mmCIF file of C-alpha atoms and ligand atoms in Angstrom:
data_model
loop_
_atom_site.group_PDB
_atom_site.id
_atom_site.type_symbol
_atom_site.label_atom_id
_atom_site.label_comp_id
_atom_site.label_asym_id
_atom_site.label_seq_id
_atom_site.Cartn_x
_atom_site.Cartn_y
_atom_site.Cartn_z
ATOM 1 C CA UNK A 1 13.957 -6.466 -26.380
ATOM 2 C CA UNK A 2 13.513 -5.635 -22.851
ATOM 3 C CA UNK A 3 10.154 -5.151 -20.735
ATOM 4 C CA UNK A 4 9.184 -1.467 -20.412
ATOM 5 C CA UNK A 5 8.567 -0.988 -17.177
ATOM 6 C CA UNK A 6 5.322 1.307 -16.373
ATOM 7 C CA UNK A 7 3.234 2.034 -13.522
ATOM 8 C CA UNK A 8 0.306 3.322 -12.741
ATOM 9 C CA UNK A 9 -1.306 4.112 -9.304
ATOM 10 C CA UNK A 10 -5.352 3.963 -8.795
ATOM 11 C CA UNK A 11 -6.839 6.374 -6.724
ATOM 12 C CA UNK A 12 -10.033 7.231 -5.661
ATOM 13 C CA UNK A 13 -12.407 7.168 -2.310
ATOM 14 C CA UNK A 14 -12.585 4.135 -0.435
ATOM 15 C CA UNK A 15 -14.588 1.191 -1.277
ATOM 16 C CA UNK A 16 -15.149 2.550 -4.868
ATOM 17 C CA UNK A 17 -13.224 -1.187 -6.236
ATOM 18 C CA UNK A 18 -9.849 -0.262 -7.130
ATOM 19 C CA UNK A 19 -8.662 -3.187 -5.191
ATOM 20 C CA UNK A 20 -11.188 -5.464 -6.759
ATOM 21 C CA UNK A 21 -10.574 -3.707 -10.428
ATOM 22 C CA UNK A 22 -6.614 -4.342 -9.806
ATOM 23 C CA UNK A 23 -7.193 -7.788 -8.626
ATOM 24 C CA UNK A 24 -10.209 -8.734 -11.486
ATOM 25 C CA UNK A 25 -7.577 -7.094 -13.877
ATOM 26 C CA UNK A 26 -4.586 -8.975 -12.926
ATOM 27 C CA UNK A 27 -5.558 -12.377 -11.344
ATOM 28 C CA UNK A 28 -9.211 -12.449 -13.302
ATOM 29 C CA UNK A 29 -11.199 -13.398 -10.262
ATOM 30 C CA UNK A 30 -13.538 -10.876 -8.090
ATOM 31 C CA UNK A 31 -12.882 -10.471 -4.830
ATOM 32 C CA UNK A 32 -15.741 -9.383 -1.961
ATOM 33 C CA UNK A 33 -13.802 -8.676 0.906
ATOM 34 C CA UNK A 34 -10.402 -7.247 0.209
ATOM 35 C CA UNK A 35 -8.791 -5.757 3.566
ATOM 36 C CA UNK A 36 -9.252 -2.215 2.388
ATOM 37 C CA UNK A 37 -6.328 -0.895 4.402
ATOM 38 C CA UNK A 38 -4.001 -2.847 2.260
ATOM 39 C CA UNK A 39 -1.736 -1.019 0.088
ATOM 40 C CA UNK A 40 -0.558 -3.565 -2.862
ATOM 41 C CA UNK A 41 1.250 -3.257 -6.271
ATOM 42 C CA UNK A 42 0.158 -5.831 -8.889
ATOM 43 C CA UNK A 43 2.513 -6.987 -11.365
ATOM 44 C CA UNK A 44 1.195 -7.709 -14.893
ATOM 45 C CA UNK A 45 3.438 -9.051 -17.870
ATOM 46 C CA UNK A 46 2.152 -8.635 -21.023
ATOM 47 C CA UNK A 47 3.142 -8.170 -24.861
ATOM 48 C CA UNK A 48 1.564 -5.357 -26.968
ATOM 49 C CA UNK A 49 2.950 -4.940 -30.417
ATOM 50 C CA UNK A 50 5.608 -7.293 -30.087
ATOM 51 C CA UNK A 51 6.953 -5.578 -27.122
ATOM 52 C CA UNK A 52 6.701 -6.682 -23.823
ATOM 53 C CA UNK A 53 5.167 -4.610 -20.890
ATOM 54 C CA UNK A 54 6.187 -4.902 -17.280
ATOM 55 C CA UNK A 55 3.103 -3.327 -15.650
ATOM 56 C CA UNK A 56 3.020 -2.718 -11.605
ATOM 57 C CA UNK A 57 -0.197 -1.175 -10.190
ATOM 58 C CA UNK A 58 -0.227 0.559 -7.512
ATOM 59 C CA UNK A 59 -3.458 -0.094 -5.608
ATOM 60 C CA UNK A 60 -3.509 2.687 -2.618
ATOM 61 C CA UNK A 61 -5.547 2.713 0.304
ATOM 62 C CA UNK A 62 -8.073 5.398 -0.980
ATOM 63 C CA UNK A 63 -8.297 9.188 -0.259
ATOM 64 C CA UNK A 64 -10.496 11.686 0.407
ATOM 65 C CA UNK A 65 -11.339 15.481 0.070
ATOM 66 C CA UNK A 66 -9.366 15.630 3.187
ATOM 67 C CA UNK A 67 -6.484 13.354 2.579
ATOM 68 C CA UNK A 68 -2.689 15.006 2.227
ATOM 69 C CA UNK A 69 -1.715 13.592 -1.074
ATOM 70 C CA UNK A 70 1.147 11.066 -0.202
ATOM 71 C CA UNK A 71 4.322 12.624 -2.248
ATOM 72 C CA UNK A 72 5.262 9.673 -3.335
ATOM 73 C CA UNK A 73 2.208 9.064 -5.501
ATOM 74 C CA UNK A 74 3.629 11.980 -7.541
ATOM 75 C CA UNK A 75 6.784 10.358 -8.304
ATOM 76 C CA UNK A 76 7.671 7.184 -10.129
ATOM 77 C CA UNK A 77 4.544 6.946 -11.277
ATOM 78 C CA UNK A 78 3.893 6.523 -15.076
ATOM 79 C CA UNK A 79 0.015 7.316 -15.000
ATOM 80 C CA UNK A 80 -3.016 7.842 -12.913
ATOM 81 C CA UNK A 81 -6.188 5.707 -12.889
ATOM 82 C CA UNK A 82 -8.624 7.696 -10.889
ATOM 83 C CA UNK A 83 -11.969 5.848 -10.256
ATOM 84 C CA UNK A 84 -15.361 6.447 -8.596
ATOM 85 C CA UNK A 85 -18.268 4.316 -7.818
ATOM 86 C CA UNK A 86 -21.260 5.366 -10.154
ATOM 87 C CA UNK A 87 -23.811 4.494 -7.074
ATOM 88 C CA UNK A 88 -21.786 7.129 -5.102
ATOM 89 C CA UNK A 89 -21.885 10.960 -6.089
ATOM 90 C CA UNK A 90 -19.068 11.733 -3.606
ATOM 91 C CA UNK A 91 -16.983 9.283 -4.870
ATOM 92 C CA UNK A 92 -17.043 11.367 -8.010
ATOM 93 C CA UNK A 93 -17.003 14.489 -6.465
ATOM 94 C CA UNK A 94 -13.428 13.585 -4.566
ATOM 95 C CA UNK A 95 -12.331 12.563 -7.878
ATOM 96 C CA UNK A 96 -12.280 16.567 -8.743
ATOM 97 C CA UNK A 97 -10.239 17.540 -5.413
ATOM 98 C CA UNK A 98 -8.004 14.706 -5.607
ATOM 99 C CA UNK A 99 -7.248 15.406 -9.254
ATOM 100 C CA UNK A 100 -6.642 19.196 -8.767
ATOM 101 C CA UNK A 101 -4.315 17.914 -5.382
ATOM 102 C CA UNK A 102 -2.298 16.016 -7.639
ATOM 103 C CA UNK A 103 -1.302 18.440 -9.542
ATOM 104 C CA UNK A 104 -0.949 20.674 -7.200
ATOM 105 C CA UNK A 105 1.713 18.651 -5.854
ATOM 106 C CA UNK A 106 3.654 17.583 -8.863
ATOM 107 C CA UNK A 107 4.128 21.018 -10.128
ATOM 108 C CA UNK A 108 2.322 19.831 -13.760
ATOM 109 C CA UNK A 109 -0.420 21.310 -15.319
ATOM 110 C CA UNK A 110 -1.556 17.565 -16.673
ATOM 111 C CA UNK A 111 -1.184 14.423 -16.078
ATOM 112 C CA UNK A 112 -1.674 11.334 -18.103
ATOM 113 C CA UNK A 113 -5.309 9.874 -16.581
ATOM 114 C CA UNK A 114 -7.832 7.296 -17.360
ATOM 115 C CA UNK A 115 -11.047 7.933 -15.606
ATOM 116 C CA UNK A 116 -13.201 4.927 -14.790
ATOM 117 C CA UNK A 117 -16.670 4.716 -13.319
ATOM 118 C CA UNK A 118 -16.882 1.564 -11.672
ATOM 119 C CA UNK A 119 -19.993 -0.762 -10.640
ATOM 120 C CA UNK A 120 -21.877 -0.323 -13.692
ATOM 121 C CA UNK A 121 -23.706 -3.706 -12.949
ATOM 122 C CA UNK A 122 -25.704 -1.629 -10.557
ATOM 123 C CA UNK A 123 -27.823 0.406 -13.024
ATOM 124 C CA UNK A 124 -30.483 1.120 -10.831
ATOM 125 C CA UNK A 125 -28.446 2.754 -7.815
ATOM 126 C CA UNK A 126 -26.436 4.720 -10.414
ATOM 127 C CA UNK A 127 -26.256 8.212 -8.881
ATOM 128 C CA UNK A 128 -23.738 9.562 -11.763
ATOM 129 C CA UNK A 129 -24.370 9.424 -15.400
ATOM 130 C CA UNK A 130 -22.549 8.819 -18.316
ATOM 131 C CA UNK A 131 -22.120 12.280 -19.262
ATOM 132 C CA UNK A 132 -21.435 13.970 -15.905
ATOM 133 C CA UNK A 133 -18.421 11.177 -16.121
ATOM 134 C CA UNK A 134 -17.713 12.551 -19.661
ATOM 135 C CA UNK A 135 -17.138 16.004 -18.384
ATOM 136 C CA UNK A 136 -15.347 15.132 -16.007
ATOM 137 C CA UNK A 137 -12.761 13.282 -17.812
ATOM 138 C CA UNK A 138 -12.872 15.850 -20.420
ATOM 139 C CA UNK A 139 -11.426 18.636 -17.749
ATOM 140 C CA UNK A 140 -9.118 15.976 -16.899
ATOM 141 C CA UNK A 141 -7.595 15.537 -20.412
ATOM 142 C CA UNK A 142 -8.221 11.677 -19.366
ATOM 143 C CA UNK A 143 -9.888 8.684 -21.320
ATOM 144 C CA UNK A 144 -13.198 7.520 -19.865
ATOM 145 C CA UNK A 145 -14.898 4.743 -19.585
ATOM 146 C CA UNK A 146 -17.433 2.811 -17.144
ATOM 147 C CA UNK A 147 -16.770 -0.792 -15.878
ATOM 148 C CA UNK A 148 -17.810 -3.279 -13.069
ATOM 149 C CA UNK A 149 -14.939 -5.455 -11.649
ATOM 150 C CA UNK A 150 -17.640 -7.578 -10.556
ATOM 151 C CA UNK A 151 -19.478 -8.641 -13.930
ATOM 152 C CA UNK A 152 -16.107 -9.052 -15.015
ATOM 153 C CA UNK A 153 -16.351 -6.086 -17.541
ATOM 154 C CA UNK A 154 -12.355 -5.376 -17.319
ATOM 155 C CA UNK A 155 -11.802 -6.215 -20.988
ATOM 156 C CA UNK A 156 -12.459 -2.231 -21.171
ATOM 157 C CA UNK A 157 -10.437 -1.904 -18.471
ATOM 158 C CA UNK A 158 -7.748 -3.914 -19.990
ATOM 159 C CA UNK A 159 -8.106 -2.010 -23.214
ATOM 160 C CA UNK A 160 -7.387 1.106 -22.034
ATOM 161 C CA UNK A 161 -4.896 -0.048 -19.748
ATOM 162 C CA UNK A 162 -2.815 -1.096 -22.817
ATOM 163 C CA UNK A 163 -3.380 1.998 -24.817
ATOM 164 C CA UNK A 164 -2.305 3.848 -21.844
ATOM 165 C CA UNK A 165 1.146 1.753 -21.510
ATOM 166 C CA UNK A 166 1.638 2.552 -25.073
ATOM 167 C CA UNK A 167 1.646 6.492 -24.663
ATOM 168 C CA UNK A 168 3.045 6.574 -21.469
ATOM 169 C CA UNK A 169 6.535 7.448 -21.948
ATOM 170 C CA UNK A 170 9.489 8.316 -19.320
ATOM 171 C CA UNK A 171 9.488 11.787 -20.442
ATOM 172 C CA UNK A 172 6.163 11.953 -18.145
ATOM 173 C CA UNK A 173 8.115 11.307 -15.496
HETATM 174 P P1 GDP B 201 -11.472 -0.123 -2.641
HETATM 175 O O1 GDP B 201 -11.588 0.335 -1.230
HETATM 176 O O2 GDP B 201 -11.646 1.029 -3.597
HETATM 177 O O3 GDP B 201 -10.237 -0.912 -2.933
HETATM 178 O O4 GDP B 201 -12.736 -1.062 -2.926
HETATM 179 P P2 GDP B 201 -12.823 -2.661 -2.916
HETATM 180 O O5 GDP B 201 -12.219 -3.222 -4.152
HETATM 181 O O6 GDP B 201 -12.329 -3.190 -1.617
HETATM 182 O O7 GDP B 201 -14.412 -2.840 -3.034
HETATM 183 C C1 GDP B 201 -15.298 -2.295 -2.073
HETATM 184 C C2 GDP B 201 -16.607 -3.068 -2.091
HETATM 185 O O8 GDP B 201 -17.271 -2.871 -3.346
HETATM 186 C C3 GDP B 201 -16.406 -4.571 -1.943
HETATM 187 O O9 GDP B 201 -17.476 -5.097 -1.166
HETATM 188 C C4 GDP B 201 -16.485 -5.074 -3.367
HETATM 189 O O10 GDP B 201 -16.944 -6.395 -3.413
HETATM 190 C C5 GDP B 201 -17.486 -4.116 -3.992
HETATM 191 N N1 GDP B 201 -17.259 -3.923 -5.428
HETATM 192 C C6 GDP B 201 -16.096 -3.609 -6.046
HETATM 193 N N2 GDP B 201 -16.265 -3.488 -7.377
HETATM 194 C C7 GDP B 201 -17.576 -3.735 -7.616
HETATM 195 C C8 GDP B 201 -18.369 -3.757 -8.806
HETATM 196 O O11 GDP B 201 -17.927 -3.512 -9.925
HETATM 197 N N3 GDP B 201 -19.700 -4.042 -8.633
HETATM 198 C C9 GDP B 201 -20.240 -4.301 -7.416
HETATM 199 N N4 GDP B 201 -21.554 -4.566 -7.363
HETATM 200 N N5 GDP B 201 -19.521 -4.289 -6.281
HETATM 201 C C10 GDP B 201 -18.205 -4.008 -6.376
HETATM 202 MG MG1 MG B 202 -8.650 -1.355 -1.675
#
């Protein structure tokens, strides 16, 4: 059988680690200082279920309230991965806007999401908790969970990212 191709773009404010998540995810090493201008897609082979998965992710440049959504991040894409920094309320905050933006701009009234609170290895700045994320994610019809690309806590992340490949199917497109 063929790879499925899917792919999935992760947004969120800048500096919140969805370069570092994308790179810990894919090339399982964590990265400090990742140009964060760059604008890369990852490519990740894997099999789930016997069938293989050709997975590209989209790693943007980060947005924010104020950012025009690029219209190109509503097309072609599979699935959204939308994460925040749990040391930075605004982070989550833009998370909202940028949500409501997107589908604004692609016309749909949902679309499939994972919601990820990243940096959990630093408890004590934590300025979101758990169950704001919850909420959030629950308004978002998305699955949530926290992680830290640094501490290497992406089997989650992995997890969820396979799940997700699963259910995504070209009729979201
Ligand atoms: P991006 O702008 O969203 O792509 O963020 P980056 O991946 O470039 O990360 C921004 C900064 O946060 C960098 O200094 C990273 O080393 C740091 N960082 C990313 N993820 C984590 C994490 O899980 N824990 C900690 N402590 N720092 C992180
Ligand atoms: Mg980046």
């Amino acid at each position: 059988m063929p790879a499925k191709q899917r792919k999935v773009a992760l947004l969120g404010f800048r500096s919140v680690g969805k370069s570092s998540l994308a790179i810990q995810f894919v090339e399982g090493h964590f990265v400090d200082n990742y140009d964060p201008t760059i604008e890369n897609t990852f490519v990740k082979v894997f099999k789930l279920k016997g069938q293989d998965y050709e997975l590209r992710i989209v790693d943007t440049a980060g947005q924010d309230e104020f950012s025009l959504f690029p219209s190109h991040y509503t097309m072609d894409i599979h699935g959204y991965i939308f994460v925040y920094a749990i040391t930075s309320r605004s982070s989550f905050e833009i998370v909202r806007t940028l949500y409501e933006k997107l589908l604004d701009m692609s016309g749909k009234q949902q679309v499939p999401a994972i919601l990820v609170g990243n940096k959990c290895d630093l408890l004590r700045d934590r300025a979101v908790s758990i169950e704001e994320g919850k909420q959030l994610a629950d308004y978002m019809h998305a699955a949530f969970f926290e992680t830290s690309a640094r501490s290497r806590e992406v089997s989650t992340l992995k997890k969820f990212v396979c799940i997700f490949c699963l259910y995504l199917q070209p009729q979201f497109l």
